[in-house]
Short mmCIF file of C-alpha atoms in Angstrom, two decimals:
data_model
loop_
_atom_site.label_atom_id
_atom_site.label_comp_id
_atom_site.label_asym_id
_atom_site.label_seq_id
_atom_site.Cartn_x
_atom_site.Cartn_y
_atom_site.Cartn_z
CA UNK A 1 -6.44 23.51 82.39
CA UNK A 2 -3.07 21.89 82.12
CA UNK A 3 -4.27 20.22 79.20
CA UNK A 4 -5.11 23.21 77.37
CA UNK A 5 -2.13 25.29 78.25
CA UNK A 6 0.55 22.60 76.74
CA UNK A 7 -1.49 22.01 73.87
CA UNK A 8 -1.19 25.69 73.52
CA UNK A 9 2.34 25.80 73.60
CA UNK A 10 2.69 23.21 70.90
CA UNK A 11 0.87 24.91 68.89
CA UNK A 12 3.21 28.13 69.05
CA UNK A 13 6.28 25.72 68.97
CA UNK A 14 4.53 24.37 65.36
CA UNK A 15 3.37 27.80 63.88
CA UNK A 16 7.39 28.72 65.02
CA UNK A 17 9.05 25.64 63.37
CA UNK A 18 6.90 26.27 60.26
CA UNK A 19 7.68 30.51 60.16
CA UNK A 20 11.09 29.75 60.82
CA UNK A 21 11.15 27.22 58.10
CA UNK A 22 10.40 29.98 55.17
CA UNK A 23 13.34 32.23 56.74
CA UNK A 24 15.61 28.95 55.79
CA UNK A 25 14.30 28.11 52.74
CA UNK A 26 14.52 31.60 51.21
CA UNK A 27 18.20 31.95 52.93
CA UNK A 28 18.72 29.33 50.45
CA UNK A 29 16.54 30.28 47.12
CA UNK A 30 18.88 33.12 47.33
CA UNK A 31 21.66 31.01 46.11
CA UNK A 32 20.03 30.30 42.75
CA UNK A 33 16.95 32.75 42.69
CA UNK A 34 17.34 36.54 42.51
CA UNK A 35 13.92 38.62 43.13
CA UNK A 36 9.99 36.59 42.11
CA UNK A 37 9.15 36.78 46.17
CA UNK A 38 5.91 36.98 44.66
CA UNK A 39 6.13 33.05 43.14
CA UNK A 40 8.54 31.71 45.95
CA UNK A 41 5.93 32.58 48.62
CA UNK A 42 2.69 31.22 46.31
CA UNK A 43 4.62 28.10 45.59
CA UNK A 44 5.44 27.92 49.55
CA UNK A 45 2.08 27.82 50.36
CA UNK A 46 0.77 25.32 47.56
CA UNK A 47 3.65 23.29 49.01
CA UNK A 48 3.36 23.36 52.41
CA UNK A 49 -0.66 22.64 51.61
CA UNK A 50 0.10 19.95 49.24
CA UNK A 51 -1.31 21.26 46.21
CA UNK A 52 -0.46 21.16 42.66
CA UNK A 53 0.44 24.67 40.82
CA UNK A 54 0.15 25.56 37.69
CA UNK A 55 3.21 28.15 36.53
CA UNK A 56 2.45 31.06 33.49
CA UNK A 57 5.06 32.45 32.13
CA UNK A 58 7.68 33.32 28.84
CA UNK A 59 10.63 31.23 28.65
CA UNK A 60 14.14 31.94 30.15
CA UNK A 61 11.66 33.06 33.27
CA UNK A 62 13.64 30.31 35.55
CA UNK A 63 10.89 27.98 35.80
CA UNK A 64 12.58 25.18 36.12
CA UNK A 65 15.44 26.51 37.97
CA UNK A 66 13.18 27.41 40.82
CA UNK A 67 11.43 24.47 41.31
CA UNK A 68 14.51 21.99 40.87
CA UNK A 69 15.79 24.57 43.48
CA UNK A 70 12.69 23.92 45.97
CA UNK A 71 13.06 20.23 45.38
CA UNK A 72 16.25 19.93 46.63
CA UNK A 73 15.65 22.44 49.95
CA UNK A 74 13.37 19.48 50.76
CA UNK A 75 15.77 16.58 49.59
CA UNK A 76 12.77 15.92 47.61
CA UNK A 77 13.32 13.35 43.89
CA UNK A 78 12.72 15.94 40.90
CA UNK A 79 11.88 14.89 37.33
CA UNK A 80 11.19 17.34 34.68
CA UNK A 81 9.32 16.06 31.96
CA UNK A 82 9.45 17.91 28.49
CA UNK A 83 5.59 17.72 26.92
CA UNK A 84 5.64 17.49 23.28
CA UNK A 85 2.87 17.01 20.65
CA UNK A 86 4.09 12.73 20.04
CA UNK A 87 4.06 12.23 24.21
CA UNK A 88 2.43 9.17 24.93
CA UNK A 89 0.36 9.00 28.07
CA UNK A 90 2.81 5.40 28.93
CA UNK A 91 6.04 8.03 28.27
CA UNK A 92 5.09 9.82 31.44
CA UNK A 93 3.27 6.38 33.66
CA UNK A 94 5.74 3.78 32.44
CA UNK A 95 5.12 0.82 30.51
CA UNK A 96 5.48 -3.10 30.94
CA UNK A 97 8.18 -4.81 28.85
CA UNK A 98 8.91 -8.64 28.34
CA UNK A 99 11.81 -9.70 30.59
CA UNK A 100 13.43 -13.17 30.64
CA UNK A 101 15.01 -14.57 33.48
CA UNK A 102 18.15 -16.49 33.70
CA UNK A 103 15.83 -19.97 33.59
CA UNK A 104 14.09 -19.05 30.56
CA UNK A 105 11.12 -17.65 31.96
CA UNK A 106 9.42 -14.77 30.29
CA UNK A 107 7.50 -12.38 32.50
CA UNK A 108 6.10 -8.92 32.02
CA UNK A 109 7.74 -6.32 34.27
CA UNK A 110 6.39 -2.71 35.18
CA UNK A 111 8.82 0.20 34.16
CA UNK A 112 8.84 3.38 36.13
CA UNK A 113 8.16 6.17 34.23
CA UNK A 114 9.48 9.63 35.11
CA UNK A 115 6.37 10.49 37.22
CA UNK A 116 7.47 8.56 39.95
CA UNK A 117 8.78 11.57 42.03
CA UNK A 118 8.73 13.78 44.54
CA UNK A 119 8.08 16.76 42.10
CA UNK A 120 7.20 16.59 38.59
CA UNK A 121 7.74 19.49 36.36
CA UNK A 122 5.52 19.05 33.77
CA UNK A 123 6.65 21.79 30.91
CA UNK A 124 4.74 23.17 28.98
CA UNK A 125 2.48 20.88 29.49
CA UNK A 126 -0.41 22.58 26.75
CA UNK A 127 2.10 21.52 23.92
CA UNK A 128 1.06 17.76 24.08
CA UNK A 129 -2.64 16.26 23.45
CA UNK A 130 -5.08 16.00 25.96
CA UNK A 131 -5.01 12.14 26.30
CA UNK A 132 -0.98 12.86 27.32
CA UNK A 133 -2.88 15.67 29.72
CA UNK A 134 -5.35 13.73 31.05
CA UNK A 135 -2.71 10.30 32.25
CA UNK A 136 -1.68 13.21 34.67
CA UNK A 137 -5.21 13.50 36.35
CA UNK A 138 -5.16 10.14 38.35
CA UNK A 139 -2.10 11.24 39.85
CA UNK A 140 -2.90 14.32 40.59
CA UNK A 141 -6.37 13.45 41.97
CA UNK A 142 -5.09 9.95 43.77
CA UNK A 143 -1.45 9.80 43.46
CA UNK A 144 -1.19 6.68 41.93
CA UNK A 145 -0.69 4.97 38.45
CA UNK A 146 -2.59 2.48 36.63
CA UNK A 147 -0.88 0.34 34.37
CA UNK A 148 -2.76 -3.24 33.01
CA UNK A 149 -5.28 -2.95 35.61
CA UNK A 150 -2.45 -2.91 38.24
CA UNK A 151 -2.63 0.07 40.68
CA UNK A 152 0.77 1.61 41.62
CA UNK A 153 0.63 4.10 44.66
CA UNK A 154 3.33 7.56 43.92
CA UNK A 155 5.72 8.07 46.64
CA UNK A 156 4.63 10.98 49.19
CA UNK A 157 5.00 13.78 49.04
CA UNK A 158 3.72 14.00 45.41
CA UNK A 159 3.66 17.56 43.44
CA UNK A 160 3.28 18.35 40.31
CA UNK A 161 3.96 21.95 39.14
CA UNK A 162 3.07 22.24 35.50
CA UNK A 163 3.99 25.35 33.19
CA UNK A 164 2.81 27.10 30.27
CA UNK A 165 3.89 29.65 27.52
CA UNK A 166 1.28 32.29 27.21
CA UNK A 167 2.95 33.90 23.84
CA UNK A 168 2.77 31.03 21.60
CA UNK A 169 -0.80 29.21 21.33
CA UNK A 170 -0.10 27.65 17.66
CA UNK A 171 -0.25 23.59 17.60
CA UNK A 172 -0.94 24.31 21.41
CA UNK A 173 -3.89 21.84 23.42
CA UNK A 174 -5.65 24.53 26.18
CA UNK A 175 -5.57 22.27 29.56
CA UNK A 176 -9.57 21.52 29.69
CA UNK A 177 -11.20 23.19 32.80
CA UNK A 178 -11.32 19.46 34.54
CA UNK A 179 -7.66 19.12 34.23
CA UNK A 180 -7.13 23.08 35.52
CA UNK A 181 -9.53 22.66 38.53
CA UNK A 182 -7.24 20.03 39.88
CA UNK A 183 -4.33 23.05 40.05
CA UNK A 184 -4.31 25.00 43.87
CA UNK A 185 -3.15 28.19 42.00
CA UNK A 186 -2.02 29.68 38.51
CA UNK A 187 1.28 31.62 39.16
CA UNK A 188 1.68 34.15 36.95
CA UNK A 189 5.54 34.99 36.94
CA UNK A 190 6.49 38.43 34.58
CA UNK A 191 10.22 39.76 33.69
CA UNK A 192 11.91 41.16 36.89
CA UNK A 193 13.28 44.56 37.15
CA UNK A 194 15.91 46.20 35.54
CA UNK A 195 18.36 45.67 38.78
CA UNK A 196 17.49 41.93 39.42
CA UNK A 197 18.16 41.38 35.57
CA UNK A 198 21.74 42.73 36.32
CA UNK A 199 22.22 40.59 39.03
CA UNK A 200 21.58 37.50 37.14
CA UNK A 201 23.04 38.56 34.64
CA UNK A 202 26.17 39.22 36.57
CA UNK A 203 25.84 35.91 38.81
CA UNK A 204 25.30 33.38 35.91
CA UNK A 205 28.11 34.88 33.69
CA UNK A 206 30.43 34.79 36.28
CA UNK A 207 31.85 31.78 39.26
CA UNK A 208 28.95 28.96 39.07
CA UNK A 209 26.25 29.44 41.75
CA UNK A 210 26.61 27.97 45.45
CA UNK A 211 25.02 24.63 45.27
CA UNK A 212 21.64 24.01 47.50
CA UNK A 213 21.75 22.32 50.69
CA UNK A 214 18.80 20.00 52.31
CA UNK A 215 17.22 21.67 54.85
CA UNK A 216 14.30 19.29 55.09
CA UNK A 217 12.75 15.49 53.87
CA UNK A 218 9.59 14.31 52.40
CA UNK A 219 8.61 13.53 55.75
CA UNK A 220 9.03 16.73 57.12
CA UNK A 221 6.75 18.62 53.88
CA UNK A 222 4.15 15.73 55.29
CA UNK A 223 4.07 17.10 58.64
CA UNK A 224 3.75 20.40 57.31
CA UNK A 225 0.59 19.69 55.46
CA UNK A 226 -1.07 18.09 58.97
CA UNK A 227 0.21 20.98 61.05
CA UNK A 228 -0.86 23.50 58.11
CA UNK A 229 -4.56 21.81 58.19
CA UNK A 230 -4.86 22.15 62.44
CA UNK A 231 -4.76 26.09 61.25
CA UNK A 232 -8.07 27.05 63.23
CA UNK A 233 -10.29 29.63 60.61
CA UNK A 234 -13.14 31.63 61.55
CA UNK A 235 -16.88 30.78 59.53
CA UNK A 236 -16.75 34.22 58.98
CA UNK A 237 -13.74 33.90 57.12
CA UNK A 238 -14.12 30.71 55.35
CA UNK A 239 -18.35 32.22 54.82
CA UNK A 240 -15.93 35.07 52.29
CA UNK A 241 -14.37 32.68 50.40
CA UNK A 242 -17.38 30.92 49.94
CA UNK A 243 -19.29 34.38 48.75
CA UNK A 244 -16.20 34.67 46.62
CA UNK A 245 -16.59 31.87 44.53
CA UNK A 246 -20.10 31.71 44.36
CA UNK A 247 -20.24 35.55 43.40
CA UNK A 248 -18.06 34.43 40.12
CA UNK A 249 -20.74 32.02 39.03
CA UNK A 250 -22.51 33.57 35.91
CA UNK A 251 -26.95 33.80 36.02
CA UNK A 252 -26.59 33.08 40.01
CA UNK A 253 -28.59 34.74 42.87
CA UNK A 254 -25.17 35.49 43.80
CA UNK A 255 -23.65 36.52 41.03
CA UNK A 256 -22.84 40.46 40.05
CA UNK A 257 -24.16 41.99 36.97
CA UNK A 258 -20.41 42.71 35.83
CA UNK A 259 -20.19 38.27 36.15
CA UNK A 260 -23.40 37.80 33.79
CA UNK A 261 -22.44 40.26 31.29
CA UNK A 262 -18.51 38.91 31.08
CA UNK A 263 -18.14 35.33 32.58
CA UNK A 264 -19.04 32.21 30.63
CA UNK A 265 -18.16 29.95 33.56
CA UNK A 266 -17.38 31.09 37.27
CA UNK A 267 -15.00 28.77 40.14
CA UNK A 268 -16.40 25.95 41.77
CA UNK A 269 -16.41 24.20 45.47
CA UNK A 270 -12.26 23.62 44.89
CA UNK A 271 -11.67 27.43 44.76
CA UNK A 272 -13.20 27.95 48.27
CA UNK A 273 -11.65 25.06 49.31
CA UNK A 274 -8.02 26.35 47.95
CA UNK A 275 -8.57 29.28 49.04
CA UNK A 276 -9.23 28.60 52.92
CA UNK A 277 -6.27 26.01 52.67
CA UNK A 278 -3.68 28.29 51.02
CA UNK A 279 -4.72 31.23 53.57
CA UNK A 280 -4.15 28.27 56.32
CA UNK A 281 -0.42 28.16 54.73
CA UNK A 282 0.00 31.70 54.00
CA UNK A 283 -0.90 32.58 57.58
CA UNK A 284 1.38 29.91 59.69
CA UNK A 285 4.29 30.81 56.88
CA UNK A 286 4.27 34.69 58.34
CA UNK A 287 4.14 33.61 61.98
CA UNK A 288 0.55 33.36 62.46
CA UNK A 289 -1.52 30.67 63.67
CA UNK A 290 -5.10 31.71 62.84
CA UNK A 291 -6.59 33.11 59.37
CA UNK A 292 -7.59 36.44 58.47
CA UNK A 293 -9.32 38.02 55.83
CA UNK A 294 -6.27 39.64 54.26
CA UNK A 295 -4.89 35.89 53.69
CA UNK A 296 -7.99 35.39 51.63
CA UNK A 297 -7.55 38.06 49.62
CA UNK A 298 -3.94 37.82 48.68
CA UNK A 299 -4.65 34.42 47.59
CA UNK A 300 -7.97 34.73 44.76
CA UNK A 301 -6.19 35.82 42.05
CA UNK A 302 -3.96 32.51 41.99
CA UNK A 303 -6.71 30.58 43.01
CA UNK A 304 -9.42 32.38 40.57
CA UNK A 305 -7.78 33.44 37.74
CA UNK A 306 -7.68 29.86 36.05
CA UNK A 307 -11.20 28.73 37.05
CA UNK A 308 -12.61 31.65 35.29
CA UNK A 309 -13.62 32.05 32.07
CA UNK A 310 -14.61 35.42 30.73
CA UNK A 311 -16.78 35.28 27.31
CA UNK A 312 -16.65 37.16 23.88
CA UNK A 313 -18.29 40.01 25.13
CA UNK A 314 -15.65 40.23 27.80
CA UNK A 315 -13.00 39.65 25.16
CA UNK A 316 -14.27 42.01 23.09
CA UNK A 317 -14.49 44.94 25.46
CA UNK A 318 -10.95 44.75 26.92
CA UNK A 319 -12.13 42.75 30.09
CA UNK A 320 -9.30 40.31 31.12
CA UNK A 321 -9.62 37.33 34.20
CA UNK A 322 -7.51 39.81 36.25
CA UNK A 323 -9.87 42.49 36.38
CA UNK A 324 -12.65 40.47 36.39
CA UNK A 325 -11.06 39.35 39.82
CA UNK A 326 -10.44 42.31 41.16
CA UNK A 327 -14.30 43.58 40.46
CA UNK A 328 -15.24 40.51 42.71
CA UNK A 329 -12.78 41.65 46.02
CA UNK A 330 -14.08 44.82 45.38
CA UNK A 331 -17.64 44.28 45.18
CA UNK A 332 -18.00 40.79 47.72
CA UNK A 333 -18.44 42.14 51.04
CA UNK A 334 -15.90 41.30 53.72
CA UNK A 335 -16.44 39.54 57.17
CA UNK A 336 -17.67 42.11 59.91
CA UNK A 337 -14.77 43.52 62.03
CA UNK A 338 -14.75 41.49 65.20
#
């Protein structure tokens, strides 16, 4: 009995240290970051769950302010690489060059490239071609790098948050579904209000902005995935996200007549499995340390909305991803009230 009530209290002292944690991290997200709650708390959760996120939005959005800004809350290494049509997939890994030594011997040594990090920003990352795309999957997948048959692990924690421009799609390469499946969520992030576009207006045309302080390490974001993956959830619960995911396969026993007549291709096993992990996140983030259905649900558009594809008919008649989403939490049933 003992037993039970101390492991008990370290489990409140966790789901604490971990709600307290966002309280801190916002406190200082404030310094650089006016308003997007919305993103912070998404990118939060793919964080503290360890997955990668994929970021939509028009430039001079802050992209890469905010996630330089995350990295260094977590005293985390940030490179941001800039993906261009000529980007070679040994640009991103590294490369080996010919080195001589001060006895005459030549050797081949392994350069670094700039996705050895803690956090890769990968921008606009549908502006180079897939081959450049596709030397990210290994390290997404496996975090590591092969080079000349020569396996080199990434240092953990390993993110990479990549981001596209939805306005512009000429001499673009669309990220094949493979390569998006391997993202936790797709963040959409819009223009803020009129009043938070005052404020930053006012803030970066003024003194320079109060610079970040650590608050945590890599080893610390590591603990937070194991204690974020003890986050007891209900069958019931993860049996929704199952149905939800399933119901968004097109010409399925599962699937709704709305999902025949407008999907082409519905979410797979990695969108339930998201979607219980992020709710594991979202749910110890606000003080909680069990899963309801309500973190399900605030997490399928993210974790749908790029691993489903409507068709022509859809196009056609006005039907977007979004809505198509929103038919499936409205239609899905939800787990029984317990």
């Amino acid at each position: 009995m003992a037993t039970a009530a101390e492991n008990f209290e370290t489990q409140q002292q966790l789901v604490e240290r971990v709600h307290a944690a966002r309280g801190l991290i916002q406190n200082e997200l404030s310094k650089t970051i006016i308003g997007q709650q919305e993103v912070i708390d998404q990118l939060l959760y793919g964080l503290f769950a360890g997955g990668h996120c994929l970021i939509t939005g028009a430039p001079g959005l802050a992209k890469t302010l905010l996630v330089n800004s995350i990295a260094q809350v977590f005293d985390l290494k940030f490179q941001r690489i800039q993906f261009t049509p000529d980007l070679m997939p040994a640009d991103i890994t590294g490369t080996e060059i010919l080195e001589e030594d001060a006895h005459g011997h030549r050797t081949l040594q392994f350069v670094k490239g700039p996705i050895f990090a803690n956090v890769l920003l990968a921008d606009e990352i549908n502006r180079t071609p897939p081959k450049t795309q596709a030397a990210l999957l290994e390290a997404m997948q496996e975090h590591q790098v092969t080079a000349a048959g020569v396996k080199y692990r990434l240092e953990e924690p390993f993110f990479v948050l990549a981001t596209q421009n939805p306005i512009e799609m000429e001499g673009t390469y669309p990220l094949p579904e493979a390569q998006l499946d391997r993202f936790m969520f797709n963040i959409v992030i819009d223009y803020l209000p009129e009043d938070d576009e005052v404020a930053v207006v006012t803030r970066t045309t003024s003194v320079a902005a109060e610079k970040i302080q650590a608050l945590y390490t890599g080893q610390d974001v590591q603990q937070f995935h194991e204690i974020v993956r003890q986050v007891p959830v209900a069958e019931d619960v993860v049996r929704y996200a199952v149905r939800l995911a399933a119901a968004s396969r097109p010409n399925t026993a599962e699937a709704p007549e709305f999902v025949n007549e407008w999907v082409s291709w519905g979410a797979g096993l990695r969108a339930a499995q998201n979607l219980v992990l992020g709710a594991k996140a979202r749910a110890l983030l606000n003080g909680r340390a069990h899963v309801s259905e309500d973190d399900i649900r605030a997490l399928v558009h993210p974790t749908m909305r790029h691993r489903v594809l409507v068709n022509y008919r859809a196009e056609a008649e006005g039907v977007t991803v979004e809505s198509v989403v929103e038919r499936l939490l409205e239609t899905v049933e939800r787990p029984a009230a317990r």
